[in-house]
PDB file of C-alpha atoms in Angstrom:
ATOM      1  CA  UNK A   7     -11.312  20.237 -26.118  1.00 45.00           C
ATOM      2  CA  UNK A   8     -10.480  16.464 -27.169  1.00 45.00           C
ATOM      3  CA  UNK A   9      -7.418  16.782 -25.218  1.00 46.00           C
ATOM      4  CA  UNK A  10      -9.230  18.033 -22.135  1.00 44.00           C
ATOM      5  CA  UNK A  11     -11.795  15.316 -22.237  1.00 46.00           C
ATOM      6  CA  UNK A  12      -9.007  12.829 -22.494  1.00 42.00           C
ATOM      7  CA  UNK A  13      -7.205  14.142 -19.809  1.00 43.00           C
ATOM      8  CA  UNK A  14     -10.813  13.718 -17.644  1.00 41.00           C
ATOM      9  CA  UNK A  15     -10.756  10.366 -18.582  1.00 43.00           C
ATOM     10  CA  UNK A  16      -7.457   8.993 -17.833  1.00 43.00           C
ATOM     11  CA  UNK A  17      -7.982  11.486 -14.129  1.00 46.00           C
ATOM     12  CA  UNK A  18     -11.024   9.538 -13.549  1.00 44.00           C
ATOM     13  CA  UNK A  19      -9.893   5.717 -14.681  1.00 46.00           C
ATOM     14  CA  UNK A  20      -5.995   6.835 -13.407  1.00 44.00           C
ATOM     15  CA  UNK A  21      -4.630   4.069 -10.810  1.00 48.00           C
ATOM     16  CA  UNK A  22      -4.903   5.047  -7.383  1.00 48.00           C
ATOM     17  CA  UNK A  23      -2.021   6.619  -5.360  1.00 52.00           C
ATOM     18  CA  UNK A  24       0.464   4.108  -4.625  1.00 66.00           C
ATOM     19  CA  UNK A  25       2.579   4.426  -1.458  1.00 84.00           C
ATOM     20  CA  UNK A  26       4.873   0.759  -2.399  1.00 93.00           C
ATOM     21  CA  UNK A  27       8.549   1.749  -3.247  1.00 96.00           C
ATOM     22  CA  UNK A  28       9.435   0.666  -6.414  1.00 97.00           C
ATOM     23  CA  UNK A  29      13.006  -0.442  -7.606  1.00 98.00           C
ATOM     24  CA  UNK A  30      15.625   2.602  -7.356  1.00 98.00           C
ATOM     25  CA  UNK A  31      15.723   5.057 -10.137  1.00 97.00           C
ATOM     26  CA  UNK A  32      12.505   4.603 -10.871  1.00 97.00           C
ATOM     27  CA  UNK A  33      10.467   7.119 -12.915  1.00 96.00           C
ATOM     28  CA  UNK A  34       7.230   8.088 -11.217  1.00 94.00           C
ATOM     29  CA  UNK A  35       4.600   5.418 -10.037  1.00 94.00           C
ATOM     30  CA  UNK A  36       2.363   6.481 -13.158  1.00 95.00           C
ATOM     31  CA  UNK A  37       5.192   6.262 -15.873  1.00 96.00           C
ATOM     32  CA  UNK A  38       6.691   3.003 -14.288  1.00 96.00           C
ATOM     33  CA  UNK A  39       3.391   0.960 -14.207  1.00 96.00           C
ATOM     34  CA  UNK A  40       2.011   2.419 -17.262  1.00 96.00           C
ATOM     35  CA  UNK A  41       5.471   1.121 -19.331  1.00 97.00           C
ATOM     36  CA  UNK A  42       6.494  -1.668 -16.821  1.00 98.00           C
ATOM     37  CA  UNK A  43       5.499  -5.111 -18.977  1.00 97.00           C
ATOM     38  CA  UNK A  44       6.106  -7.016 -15.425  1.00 97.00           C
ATOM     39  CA  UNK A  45       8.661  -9.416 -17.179  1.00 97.00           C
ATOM     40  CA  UNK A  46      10.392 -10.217 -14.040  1.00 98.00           C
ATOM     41  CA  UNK A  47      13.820  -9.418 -15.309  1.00 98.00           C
ATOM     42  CA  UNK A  48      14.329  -6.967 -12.003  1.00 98.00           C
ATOM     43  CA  UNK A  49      13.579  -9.652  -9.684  1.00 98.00           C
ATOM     44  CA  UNK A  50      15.706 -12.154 -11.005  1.00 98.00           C
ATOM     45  CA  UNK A  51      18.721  -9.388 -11.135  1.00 98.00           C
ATOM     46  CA  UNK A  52      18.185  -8.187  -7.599  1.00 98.00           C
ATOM     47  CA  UNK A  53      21.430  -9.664  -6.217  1.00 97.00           C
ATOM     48  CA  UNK A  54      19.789  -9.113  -2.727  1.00 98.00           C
ATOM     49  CA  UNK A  55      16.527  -9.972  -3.577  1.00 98.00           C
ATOM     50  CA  UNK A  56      14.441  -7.167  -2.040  1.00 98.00           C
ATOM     51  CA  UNK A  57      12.683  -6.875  -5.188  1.00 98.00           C
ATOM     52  CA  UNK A  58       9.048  -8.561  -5.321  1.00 98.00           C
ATOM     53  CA  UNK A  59       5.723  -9.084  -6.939  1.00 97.00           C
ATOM     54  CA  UNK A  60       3.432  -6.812  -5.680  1.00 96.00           C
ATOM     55  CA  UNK A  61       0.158  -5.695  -6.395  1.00 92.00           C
ATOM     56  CA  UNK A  62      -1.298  -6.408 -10.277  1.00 94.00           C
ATOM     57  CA  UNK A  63       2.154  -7.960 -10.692  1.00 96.00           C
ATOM     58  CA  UNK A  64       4.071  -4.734 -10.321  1.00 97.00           C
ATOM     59  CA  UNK A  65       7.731  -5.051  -9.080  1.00 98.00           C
ATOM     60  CA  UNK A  66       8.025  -3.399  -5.515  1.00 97.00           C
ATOM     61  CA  UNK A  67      10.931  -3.423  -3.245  1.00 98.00           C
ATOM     62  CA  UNK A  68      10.755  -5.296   0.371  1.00 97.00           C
ATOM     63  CA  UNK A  69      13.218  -4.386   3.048  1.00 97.00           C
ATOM     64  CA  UNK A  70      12.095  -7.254   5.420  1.00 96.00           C
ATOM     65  CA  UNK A  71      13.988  -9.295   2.801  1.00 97.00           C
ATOM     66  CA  UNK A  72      17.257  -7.082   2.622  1.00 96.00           C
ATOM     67  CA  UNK A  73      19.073  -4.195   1.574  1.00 97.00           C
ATOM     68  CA  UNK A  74      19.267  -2.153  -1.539  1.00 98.00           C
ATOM     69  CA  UNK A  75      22.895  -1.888  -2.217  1.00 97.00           C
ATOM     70  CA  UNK A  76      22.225   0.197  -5.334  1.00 97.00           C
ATOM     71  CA  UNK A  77      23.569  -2.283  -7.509  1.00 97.00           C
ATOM     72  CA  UNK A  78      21.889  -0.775 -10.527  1.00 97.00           C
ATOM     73  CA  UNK A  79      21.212  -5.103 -12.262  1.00 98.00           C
ATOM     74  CA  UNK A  80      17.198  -4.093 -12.095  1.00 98.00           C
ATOM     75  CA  UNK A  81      18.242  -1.261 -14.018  1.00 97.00           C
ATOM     76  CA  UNK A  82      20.480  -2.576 -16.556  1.00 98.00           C
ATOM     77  CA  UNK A  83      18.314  -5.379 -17.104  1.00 98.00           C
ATOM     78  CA  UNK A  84      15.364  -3.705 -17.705  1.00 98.00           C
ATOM     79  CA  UNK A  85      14.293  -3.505 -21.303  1.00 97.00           C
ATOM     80  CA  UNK A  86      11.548  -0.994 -20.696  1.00 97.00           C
ATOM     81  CA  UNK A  87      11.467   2.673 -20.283  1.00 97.00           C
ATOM     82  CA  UNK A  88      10.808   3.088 -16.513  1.00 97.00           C
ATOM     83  CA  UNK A  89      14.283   4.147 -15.258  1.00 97.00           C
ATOM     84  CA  UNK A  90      15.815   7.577 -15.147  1.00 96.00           C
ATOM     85  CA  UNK A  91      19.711   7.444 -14.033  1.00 95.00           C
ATOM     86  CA  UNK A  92      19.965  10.989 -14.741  1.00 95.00           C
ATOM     87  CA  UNK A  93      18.127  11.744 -11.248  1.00 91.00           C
ATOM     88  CA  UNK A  94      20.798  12.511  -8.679  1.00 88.00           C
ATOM     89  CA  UNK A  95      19.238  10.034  -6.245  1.00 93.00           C
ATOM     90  CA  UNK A  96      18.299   6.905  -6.780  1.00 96.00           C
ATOM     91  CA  UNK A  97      15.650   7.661  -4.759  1.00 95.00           C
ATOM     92  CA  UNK A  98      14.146   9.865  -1.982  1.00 93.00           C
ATOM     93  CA  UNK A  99      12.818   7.588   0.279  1.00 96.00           C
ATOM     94  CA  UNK A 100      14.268   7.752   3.636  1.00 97.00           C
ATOM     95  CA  UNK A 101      14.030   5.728   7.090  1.00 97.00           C
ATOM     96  CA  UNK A 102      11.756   6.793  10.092  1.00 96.00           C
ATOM     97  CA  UNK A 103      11.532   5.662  13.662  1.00 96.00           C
ATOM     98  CA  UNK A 104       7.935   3.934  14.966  1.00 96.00           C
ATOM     99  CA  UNK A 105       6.698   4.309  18.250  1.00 95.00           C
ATOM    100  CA  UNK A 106       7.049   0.521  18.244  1.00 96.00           C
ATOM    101  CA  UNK A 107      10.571   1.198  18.545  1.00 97.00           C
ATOM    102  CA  UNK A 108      12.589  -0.801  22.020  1.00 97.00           C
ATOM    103  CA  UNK A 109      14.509   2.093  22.794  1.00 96.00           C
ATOM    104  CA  UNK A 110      10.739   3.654  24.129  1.00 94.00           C
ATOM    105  CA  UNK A 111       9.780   0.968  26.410  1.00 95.00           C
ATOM    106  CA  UNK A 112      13.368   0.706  27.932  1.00 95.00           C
ATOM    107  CA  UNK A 113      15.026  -2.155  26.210  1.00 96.00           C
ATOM    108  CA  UNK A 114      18.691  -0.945  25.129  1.00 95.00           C
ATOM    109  CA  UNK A 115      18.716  -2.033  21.340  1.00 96.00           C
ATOM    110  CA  UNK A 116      20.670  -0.563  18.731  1.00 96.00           C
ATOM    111  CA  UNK A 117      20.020  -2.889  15.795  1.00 97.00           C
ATOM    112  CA  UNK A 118      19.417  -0.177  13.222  1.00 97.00           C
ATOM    113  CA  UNK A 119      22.678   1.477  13.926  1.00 97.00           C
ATOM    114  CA  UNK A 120      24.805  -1.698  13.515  1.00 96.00           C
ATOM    115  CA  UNK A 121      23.370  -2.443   9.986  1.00 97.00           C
ATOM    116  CA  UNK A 122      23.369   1.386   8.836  1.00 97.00           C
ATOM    117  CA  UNK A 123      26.830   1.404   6.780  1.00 95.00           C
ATOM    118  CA  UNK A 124      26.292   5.247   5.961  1.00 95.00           C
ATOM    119  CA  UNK A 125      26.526   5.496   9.893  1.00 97.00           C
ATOM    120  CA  UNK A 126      22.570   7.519   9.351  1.00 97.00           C
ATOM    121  CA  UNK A 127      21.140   6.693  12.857  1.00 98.00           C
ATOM    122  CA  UNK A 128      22.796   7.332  15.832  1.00 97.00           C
ATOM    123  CA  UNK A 129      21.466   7.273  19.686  1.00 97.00           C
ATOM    124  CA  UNK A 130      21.164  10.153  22.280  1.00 96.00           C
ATOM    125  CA  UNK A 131      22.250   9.469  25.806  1.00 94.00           C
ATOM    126  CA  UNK A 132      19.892  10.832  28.402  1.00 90.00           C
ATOM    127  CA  UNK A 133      20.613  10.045  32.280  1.00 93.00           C
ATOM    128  CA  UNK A 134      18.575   7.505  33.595  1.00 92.00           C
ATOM    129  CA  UNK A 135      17.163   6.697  30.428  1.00 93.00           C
ATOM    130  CA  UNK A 136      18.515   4.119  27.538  1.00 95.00           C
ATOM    131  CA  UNK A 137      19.677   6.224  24.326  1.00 96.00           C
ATOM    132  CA  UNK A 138      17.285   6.975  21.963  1.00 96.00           C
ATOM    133  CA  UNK A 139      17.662   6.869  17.936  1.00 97.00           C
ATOM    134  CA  UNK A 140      18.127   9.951  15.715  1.00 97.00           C
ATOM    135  CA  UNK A 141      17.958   9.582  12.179  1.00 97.00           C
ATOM    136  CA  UNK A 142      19.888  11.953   9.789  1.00 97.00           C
ATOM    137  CA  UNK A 143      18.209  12.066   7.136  1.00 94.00           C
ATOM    138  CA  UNK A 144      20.767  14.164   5.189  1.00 95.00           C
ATOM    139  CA  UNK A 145      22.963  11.018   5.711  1.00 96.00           C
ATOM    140  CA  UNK A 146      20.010   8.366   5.069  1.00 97.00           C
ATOM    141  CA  UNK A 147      20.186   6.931   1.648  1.00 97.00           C
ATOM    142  CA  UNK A 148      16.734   5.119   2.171  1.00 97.00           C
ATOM    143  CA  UNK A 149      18.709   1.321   1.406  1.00 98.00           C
ATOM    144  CA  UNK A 150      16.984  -0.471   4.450  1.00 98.00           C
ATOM    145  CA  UNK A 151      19.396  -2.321   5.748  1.00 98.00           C
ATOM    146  CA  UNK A 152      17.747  -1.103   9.329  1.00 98.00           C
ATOM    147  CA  UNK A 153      14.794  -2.558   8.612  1.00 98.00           C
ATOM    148  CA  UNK A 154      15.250  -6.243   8.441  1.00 96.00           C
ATOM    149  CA  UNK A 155      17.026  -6.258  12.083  1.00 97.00           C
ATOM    150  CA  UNK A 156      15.267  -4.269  13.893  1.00 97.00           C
ATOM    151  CA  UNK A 157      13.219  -7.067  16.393  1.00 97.00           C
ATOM    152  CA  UNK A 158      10.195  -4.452  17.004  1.00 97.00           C
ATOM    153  CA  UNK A 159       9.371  -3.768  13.016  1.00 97.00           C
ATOM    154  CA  UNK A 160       9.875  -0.187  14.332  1.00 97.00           C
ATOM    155  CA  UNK A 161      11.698   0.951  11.099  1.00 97.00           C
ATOM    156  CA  UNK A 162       9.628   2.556   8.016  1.00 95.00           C
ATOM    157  CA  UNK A 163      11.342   3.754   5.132  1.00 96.00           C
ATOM    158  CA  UNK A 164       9.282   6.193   2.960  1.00 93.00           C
ATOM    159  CA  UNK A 165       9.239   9.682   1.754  1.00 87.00           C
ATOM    160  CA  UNK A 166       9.972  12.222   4.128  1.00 80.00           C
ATOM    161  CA  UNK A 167       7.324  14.178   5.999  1.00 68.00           C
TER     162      UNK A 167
END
């Protein structure tokens, strides 16, 4: 019973779903906050430095800054718990094409293909129209490096729908 009640309590007092990415490997958003003592050792390793201060101090990665090149420094820096490099990905976020994207108002722009080093997005000739992006997100590792050129903001990376 006293393990139900606690269980009620943490549910109702439990942080609210957070949709930031945090650094790769991470463990869950629960276990990484809950052991994460916001020391700032991640940030200062990021040898791109995507990694930031987010909300209640929390380190969060943002790809307007850069790339992840899955260095692992936030990693091996890290004195706390809140990594797992036994998952097979680092993580499972991937990239995602806005409506705000050029491509759909005309303008020939393939900014996120020239950054994407796995070669992920790609562009679909149509006559009379200027080629469209395709993501394959098979081949997406979810590093960002589209997002910071693309001139529309028209790249999210995320979890998959």
């Amino acid at each position: 019973m006293s393990q139900s009640i606690n269980q009620s309590r943490r549910n109702l007092f439990s942080r609210r779903k957070s949709n930031v990415t945090r650094p790769p490997w991470s463990k869950t958003d629960q276990e990484f906050t809950d052991n994460c003592t916001r020391c700032d050792k991640c940030i200062t390793a990021c040898e791109t430095q995507i990694i930031k201060r987010g909300e209640g101090g929390f380190p969060e990665i943002d790809f307007n800054l850069g790339e992840c090149t899955f260095c692992q420094l936030c990693v091996d820096v890290c004195p706390e718990p809140v990594f797992d490099l036994a998952q097979s990905l680092p993580w499972s976020i991937r990239a995602s094409i806005k409506d705000s994207c050029l491509t759909y108002e005309g303008v020939w722009c393939q900014s996120c293909k020239d950054a994407c080093d796995p070669r992920a997005i790609s562009f679909i000739m149509a006559v009379g129209q200027v080629p469209k992006p395709l993501i394959d997100t098979d081949a997406c590792t979810g590093c960002g490096a589209c997002v910071s050129p693309c001139p529309s903001n028209a790249i999210q990376i995320g979890k998959p729908s």
